[in-house]
mmCIF file of C-alpha atoms in Angstrom:
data_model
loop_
_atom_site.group_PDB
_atom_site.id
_atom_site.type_symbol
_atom_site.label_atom_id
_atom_site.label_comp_id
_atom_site.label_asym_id
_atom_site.label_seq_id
_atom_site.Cartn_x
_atom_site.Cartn_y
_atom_site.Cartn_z
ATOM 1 C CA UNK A 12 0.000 0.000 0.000
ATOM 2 C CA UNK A 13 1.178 3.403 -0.805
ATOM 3 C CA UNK A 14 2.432 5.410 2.335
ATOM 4 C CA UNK A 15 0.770 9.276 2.831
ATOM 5 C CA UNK A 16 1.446 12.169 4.293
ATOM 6 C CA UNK A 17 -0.453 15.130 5.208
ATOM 7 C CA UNK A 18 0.048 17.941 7.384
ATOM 8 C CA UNK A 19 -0.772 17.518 10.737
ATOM 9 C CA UNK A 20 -3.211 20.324 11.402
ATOM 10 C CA UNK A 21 -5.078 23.117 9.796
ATOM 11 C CA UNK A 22 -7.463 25.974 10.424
ATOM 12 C CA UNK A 23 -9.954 27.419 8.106
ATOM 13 C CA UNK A 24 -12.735 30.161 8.599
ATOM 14 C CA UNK A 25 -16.158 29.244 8.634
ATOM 15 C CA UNK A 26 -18.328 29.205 5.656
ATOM 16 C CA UNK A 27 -14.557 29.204 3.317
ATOM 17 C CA UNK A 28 -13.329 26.494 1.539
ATOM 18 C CA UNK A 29 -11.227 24.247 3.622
ATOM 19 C CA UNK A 30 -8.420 22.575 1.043
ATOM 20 C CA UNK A 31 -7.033 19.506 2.196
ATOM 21 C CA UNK A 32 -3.722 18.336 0.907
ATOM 22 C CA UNK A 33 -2.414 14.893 0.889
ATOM 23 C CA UNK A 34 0.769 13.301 -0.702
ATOM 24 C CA UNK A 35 1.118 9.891 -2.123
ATOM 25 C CA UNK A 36 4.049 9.523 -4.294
ATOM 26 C CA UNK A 37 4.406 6.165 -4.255
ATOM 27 C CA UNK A 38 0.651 5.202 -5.497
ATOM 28 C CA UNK A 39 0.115 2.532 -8.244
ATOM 29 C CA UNK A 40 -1.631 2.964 -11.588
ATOM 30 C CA UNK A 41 -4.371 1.269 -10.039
ATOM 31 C CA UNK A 42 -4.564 2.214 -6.669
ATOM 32 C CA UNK A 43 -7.383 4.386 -5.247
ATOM 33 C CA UNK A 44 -7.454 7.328 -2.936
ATOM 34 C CA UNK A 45 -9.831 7.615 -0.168
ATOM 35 C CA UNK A 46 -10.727 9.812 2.407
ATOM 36 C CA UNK A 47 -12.231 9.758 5.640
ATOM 37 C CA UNK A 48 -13.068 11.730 8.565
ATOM 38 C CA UNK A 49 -12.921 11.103 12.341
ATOM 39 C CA UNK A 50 -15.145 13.309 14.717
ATOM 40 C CA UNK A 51 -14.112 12.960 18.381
ATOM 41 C CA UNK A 52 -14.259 9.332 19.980
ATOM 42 C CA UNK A 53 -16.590 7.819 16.823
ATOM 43 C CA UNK A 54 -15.322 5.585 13.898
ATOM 44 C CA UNK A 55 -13.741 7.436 10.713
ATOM 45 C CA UNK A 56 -16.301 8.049 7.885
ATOM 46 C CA UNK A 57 -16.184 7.780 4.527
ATOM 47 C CA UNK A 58 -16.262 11.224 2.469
ATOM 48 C CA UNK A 59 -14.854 10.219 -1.239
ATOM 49 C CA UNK A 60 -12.556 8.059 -3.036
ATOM 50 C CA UNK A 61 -11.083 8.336 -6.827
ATOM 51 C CA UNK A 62 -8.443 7.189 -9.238
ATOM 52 C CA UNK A 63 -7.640 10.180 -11.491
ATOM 53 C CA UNK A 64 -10.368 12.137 -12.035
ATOM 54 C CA UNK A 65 -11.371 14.608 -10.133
ATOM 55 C CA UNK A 66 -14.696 13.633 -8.224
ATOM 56 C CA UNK A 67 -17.746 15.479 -6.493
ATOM 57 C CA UNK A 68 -20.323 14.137 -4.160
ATOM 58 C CA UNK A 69 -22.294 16.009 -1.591
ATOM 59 C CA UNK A 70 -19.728 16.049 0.871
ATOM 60 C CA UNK A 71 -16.738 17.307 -0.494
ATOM 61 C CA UNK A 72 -14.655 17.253 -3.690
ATOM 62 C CA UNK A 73 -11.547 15.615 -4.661
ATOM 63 C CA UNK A 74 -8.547 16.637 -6.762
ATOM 64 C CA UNK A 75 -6.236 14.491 -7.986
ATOM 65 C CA UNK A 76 -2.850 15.621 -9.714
ATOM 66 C CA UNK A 77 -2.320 14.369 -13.567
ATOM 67 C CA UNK A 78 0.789 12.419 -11.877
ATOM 68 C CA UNK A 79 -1.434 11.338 -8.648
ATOM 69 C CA UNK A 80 1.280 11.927 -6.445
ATOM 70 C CA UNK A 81 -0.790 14.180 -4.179
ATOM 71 C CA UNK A 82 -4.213 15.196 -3.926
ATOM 72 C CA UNK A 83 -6.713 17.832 -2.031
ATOM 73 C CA UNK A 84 -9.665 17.253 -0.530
ATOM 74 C CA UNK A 85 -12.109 20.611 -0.642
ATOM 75 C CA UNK A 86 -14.931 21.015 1.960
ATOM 76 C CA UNK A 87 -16.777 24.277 0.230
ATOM 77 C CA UNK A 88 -18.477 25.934 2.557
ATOM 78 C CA UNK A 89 -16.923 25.484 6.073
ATOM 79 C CA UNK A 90 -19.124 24.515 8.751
ATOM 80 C CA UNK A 91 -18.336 24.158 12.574
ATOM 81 C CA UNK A 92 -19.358 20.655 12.592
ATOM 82 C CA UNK A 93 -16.492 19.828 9.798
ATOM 83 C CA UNK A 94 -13.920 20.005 12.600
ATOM 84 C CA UNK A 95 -12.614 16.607 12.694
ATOM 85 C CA UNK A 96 -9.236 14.654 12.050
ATOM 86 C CA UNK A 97 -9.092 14.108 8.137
ATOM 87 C CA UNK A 98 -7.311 11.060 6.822
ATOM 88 C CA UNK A 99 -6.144 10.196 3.300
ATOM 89 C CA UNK A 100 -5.288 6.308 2.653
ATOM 90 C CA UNK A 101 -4.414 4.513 -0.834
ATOM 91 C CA UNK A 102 -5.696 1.114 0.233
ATOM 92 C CA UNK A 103 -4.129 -1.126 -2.439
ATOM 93 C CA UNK A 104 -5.744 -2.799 -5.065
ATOM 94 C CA UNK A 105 -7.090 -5.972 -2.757
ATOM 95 C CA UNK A 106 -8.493 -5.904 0.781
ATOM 96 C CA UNK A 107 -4.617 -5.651 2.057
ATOM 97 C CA UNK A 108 -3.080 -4.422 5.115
ATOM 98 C CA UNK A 109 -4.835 -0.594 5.987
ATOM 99 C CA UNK A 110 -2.456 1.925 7.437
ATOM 100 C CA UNK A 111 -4.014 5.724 8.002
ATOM 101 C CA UNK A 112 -1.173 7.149 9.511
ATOM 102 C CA UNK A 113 -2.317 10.892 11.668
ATOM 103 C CA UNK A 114 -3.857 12.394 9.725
ATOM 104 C CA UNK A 115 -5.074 16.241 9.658
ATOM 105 C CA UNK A 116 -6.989 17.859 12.830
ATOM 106 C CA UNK A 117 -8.963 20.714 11.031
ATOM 107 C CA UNK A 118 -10.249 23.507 12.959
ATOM 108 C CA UNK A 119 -12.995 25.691 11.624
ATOM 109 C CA UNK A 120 -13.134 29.212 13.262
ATOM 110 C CA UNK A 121 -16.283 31.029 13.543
ATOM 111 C CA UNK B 20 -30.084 -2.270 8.486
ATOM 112 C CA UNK B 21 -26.497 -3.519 7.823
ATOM 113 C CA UNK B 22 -23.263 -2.296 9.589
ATOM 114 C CA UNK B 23 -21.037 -3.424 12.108
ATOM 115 C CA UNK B 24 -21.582 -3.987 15.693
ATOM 116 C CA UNK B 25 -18.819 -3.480 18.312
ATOM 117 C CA UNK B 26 -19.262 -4.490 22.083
ATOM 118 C CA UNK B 27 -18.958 -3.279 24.673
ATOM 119 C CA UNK B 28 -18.695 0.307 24.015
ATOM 120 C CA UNK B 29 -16.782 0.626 27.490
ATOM 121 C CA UNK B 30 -14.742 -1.459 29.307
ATOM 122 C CA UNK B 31 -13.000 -1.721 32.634
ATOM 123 C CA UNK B 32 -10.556 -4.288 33.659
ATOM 124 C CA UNK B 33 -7.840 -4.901 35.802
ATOM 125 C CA UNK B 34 -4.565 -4.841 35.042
ATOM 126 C CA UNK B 35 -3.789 -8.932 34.424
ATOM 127 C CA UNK B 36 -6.548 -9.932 32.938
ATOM 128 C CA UNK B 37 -7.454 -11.051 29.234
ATOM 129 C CA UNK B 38 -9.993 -9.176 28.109
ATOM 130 C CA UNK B 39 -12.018 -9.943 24.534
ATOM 131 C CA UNK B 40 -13.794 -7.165 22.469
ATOM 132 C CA UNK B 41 -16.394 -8.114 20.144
ATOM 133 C CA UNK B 42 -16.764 -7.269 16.366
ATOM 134 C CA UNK B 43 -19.703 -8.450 14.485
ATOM 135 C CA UNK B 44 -20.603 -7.387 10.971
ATOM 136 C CA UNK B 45 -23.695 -8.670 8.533
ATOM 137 C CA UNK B 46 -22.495 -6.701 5.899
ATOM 138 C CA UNK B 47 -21.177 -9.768 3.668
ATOM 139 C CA UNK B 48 -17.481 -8.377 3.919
ATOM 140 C CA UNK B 49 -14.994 -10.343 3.284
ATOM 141 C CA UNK B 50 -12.404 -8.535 4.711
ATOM 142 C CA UNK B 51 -11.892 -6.956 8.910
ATOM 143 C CA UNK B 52 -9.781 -4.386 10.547
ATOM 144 C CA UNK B 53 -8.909 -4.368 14.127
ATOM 145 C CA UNK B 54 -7.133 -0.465 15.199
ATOM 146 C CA UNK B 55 -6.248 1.029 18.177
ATOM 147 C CA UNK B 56 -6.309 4.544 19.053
ATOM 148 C CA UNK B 57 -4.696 6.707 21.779
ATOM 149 C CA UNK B 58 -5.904 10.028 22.490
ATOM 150 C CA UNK B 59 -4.581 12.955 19.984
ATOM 151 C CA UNK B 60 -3.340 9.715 17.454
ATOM 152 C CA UNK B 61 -4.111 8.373 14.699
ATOM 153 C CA UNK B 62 -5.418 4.790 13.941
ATOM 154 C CA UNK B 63 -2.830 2.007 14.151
ATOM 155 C CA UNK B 64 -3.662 -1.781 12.688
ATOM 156 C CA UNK B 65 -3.388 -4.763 15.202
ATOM 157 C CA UNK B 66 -4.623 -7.480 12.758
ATOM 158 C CA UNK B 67 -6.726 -7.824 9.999
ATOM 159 C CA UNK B 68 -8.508 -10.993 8.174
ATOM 160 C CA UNK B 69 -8.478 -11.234 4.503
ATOM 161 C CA UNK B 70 -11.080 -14.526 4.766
ATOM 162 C CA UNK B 71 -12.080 -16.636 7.433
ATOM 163 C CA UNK B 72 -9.535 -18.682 9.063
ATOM 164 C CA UNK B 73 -7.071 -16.621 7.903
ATOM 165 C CA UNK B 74 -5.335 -13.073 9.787
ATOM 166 C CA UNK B 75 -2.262 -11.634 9.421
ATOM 167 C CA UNK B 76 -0.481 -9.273 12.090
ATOM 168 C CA UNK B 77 -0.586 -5.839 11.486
ATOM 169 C CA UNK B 78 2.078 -3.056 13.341
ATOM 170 C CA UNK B 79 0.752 -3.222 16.489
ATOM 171 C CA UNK B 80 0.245 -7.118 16.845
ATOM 172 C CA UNK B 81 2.045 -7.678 19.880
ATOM 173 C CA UNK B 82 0.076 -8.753 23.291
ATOM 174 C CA UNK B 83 -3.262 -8.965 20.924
ATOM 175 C CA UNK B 84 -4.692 -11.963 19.520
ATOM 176 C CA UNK B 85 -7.585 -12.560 17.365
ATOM 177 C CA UNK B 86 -9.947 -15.298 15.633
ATOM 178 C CA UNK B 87 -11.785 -15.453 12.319
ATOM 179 C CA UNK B 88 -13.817 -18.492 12.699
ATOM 180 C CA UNK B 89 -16.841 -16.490 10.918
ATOM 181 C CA UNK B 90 -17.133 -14.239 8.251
ATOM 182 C CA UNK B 91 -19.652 -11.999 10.672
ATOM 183 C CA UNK B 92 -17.049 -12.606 13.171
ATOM 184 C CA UNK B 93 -13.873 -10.674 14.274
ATOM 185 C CA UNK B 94 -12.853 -10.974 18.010
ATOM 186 C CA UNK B 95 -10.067 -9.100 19.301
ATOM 187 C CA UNK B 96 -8.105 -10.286 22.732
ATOM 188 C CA UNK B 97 -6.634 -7.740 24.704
ATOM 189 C CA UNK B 98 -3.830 -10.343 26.305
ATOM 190 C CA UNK B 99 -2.090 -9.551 29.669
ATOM 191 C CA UNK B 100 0.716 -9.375 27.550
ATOM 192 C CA UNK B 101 -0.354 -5.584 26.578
ATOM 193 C CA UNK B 102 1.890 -3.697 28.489
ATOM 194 C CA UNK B 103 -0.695 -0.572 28.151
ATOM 195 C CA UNK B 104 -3.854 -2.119 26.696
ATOM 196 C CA UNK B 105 -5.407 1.324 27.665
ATOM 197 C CA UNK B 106 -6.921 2.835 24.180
ATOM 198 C CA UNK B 107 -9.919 3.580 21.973
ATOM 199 C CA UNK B 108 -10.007 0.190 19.882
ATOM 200 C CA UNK B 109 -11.918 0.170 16.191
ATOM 201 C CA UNK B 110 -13.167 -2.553 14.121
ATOM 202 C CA UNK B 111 -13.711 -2.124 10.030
ATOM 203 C CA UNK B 112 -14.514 -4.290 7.650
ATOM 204 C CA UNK B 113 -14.421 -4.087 3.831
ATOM 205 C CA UNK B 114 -15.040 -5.735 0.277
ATOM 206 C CA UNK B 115 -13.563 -5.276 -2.736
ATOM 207 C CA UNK B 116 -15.925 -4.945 -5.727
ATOM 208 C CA UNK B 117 -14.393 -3.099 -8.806
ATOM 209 C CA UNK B 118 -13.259 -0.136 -7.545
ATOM 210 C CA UNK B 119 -14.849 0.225 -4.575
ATOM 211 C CA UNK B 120 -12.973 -0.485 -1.296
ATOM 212 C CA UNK B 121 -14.901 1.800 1.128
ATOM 213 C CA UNK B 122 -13.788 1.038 4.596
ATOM 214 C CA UNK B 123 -17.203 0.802 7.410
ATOM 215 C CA UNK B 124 -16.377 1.192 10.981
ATOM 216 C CA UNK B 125 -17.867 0.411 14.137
ATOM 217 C CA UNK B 126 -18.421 2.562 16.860
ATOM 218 C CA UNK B 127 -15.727 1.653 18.730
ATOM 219 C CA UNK B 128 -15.013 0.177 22.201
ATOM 220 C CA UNK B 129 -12.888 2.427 25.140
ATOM 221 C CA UNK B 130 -10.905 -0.096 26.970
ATOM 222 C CA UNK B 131 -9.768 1.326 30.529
ATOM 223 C CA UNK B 132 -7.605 -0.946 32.514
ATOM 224 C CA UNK B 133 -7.356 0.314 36.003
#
């Protein structure tokens, strides 16, 4: 599986567009990004996943480089209830060993 | 509705004793996660099952044990052998259809040994 890294907090005013980066430089043709979110003490959850395309679904938007070495997640419209620890994985291309490293603690200020 | 169960959602034990944490899913996954997480970290992987009767040891394998004798079915054994079993512990589980590989949680269980 493709190791990430991603900075380990950021802040962003509410009701802006918070723009998550993530790097994955060692990700295979075929490999997927995903991200999920952690709110305190509950299990991640799943925002959006893609392969090289940028995607869109009610949540959030993701960018993915031409190269796919990195990519950002964007929450639009900042709320409060965004703040949460943001992790970016590249599973692998079979149900293989899952590492989500420490992801990034966004803060939204009001 | 499917998902995946985790029990207890808290736990106190003493310090010595084996303690086992339940995972149950009915989502048809064929794949499970077992992580552990200590306040202000991220998620680390004890073990994970690919299919039942098989499970391979993740980073954090040591003084944990587990069993996949069911495909609903992932125990996790918090083993004396934890020298600080204290932590937030999450089960996942996951299949792999095409290209989706969506990772579903449970709610976790707080293990607090006193």
């Amino acid at each position: 599986d493709a190791k990430t890294t991603q900075p380990t907090s950021m802040d962003c005013a509410e009701g802006r567009a918070a723009n998550l980066p993530c790097n994955h430089s060692t990700i295979s043709g075929n490999e997927y990004v995903y991200w999920y979110r952690q709110i305190h003490s509950q299990g991640p959850q799943y925002i959006i996943h893609g392969l090289k395309n940028n995607e869109t679904n009610e949540m959030a938007s993701l960018i993915i480089t031409e190269d796919r070495k990195s990519s950002t997640l964007i929450l639009p419209h900042a709320t409060l209830r965004d703040t949460a620890v943001y992790y970016c994985i590249v599973p692998g291309s079979s149900a293989s060993k899952i590492i989500f490293g420490s992801g990034t603690r966004l803060s939204i200020r009001p | 509705d499917g998902g995946i169960t985790q029990s207890p959602k808290y736990l106190f034990r003493k310090e010595g004793q084996n303690v086992t944490l339940s995972c149950e899913q009915n989502l048809n996954h064929d794949a499970m996660y077992w992580y552990r997480q200590d306040p202000g970290q991220g998620l680390r992987l004890i073990y994970y099952s690919q299919i039942v009767n098989d499970f391979q040891k993740g980073d954090i394998a040591e003084g944990y044990s587990v069993s996949r004798e069911k495909k609903e079915s992932f125990p996790l054994t918090v083993t004396s052998a934890q020298k600080n079993p204290t932590a937030f512990y999450l089960c996942a589980s996951m299949t792999w259809l095409a290209d989706t590989g969506e990772l579903f949680f449970g709610e976790g269980s707080r293990l607090t040994v006193l």
